[in-house]
Structures are given as structure tokens and as C-alpha cells.
PDB file of C-alpha atoms in Angstrom:
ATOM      1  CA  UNK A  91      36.814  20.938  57.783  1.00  0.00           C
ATOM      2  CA  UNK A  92      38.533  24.178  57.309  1.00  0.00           C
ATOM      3  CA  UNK A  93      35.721  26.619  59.532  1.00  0.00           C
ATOM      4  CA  UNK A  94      37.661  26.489  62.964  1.00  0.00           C
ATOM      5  CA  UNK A  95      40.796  27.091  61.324  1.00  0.00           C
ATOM      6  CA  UNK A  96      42.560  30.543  62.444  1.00  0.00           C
ATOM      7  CA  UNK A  97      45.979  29.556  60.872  1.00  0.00           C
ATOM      8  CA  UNK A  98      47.016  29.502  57.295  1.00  0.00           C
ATOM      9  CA  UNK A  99      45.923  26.701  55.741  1.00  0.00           C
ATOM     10  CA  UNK A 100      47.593  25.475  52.537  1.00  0.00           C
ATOM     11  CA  UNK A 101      44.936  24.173  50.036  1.00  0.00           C
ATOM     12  CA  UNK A 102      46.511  22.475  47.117  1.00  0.00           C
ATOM     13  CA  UNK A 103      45.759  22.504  43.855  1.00  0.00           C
ATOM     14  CA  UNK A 104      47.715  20.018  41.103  1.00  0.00           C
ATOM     15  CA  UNK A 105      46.364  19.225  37.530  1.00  0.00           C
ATOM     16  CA  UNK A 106      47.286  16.154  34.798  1.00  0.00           C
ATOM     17  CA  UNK A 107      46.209  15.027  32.008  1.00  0.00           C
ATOM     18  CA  UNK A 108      46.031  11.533  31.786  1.00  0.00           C
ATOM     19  CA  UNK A 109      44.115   9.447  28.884  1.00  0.00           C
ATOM     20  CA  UNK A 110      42.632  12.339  27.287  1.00  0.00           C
ATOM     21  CA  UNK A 111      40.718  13.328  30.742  1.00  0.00           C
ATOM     22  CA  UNK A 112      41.710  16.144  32.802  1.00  0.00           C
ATOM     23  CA  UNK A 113      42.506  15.555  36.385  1.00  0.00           C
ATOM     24  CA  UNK A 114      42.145  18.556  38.844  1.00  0.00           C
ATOM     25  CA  UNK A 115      42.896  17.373  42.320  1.00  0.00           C
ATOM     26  CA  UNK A 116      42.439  19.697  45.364  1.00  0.00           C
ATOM     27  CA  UNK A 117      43.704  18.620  48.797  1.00  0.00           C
ATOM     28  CA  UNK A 118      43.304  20.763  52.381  1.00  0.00           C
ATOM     29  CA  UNK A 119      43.990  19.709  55.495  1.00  0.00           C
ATOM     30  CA  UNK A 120      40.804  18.910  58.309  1.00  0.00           C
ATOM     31  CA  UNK A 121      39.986  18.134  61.840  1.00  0.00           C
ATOM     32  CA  UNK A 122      37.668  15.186  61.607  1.00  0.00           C
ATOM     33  CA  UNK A 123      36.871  16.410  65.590  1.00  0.00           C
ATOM     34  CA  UNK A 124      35.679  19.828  64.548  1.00  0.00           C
ATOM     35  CA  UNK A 125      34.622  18.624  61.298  1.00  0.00           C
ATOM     36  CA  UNK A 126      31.577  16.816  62.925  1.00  0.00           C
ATOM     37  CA  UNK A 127      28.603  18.688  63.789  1.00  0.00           C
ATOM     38  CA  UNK A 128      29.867  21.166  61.091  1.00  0.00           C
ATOM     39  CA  UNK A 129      29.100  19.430  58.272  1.00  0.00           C
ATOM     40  CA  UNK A 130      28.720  22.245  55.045  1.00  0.00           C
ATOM     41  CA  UNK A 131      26.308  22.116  52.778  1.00  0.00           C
ATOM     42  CA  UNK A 132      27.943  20.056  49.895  1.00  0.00           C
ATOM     43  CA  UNK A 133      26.344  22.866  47.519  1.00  0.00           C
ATOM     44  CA  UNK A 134      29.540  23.680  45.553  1.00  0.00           C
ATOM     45  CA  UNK A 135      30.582  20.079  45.042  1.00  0.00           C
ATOM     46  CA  UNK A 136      27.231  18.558  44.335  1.00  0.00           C
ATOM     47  CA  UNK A 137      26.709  22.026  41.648  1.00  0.00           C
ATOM     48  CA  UNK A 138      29.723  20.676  40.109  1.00  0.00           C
ATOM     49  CA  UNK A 139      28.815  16.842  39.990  1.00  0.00           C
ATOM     50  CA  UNK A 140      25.890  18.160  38.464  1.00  0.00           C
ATOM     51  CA  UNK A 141      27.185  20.404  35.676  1.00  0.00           C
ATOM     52  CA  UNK A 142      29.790  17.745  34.482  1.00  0.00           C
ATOM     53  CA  UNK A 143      26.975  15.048  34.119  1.00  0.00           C
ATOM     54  CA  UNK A 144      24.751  17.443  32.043  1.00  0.00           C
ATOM     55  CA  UNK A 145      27.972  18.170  29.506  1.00  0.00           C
ATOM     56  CA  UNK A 146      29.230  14.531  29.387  1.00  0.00           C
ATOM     57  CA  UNK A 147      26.691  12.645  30.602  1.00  0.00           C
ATOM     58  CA  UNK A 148      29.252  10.810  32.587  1.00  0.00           C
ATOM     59  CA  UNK A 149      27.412  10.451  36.314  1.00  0.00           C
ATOM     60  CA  UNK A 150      31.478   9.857  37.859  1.00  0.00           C
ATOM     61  CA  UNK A 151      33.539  13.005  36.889  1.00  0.00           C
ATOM     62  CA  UNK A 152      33.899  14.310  40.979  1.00  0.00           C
ATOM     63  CA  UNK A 153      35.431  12.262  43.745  1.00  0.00           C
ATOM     64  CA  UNK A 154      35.644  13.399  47.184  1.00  0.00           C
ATOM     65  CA  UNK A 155      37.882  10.936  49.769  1.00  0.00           C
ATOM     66  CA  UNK A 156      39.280  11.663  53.269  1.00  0.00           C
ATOM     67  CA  UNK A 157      42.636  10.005  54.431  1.00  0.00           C
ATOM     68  CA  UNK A 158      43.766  10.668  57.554  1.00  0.00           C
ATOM     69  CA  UNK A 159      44.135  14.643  58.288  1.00  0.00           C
ATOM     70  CA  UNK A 160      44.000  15.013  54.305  1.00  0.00           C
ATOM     71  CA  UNK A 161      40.263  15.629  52.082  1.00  0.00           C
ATOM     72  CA  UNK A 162      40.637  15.401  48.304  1.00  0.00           C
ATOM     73  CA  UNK A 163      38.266  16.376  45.984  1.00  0.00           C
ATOM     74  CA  UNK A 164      39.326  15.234  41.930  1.00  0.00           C
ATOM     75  CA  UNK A 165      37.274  16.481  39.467  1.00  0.00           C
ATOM     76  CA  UNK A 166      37.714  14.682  35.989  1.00  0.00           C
ATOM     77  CA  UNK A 167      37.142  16.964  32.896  1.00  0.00           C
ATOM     78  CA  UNK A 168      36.923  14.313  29.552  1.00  0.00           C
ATOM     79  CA  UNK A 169      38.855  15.574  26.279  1.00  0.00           C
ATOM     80  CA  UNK A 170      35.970  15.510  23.429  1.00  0.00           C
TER      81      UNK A 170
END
């Protein structure tokens, strides 16, 4: 989403706790027009998803949505 853009583009970043489990959500803006056909490689995220399962074996720690103009990505990082 973010690979035509030649503006500044704010990417936010917000972090809670919330039942023991810490919530890092990232949201950026995208062009669901110049998104297609551009499609990355889902390498980072799916490294990520991948990580968090080995260290606590928990297969639904990364969450990836798009609303609108608005992806989200929420990663979930359990309190042991």
C-alpha cells in the first residue's frame, strides 16, 4: 500500500496492555487502487506470525485488517 506514495505518510504506532497480553497496533494509510497488482511479499509479517507461535505456541498473536483507506496490523505479545 505505501510503494506509490511520494508524500509523507504517517504510520502509527500505539501500544496497551490489556489482560496480561501486549497489544502493539500499527496503522498506515493505502490506496486499495495502487495497492493491487503490487501486492508485497508478506515476508515481514508472516516472519513475525511465525516467531510468536514458536515462543507461545499460540498460532493467533498477528492480525492484519483493512478498513476503508486504513491497514492495521496488531501483534499480541502474552505476559508469561
Amino acid at each position: 500500500g505505501l510503494y506509490d506514495a511520494i508524500d509523507t505518510v504517517a504510520i502509527d504506532v500505539n501500544a496497551r496492555v490489556l489482560k496480561n497480553q501486549l497489544h502493539i497496533i500499527i496503522t498506515n494509510p493505502f490506496d486499495k487502487e495502487t495497492a493491487k497488482g503490487r501486492k508485497g511479499t508478506g515476508y515481514g509479517l508472516e516472519s513475525i506470525r511465525k516467531k510468536l507461535q514458536l515462543i507461545y505456541k499460540s498460532s493467533n498473536l498477528v492480525k492484519t485488517s483493512a478498513e476503508g483507506d486504513i491497514y492495521s496490523t496488531e501483534i499480541i505479545i502474552p505476559h508469561t
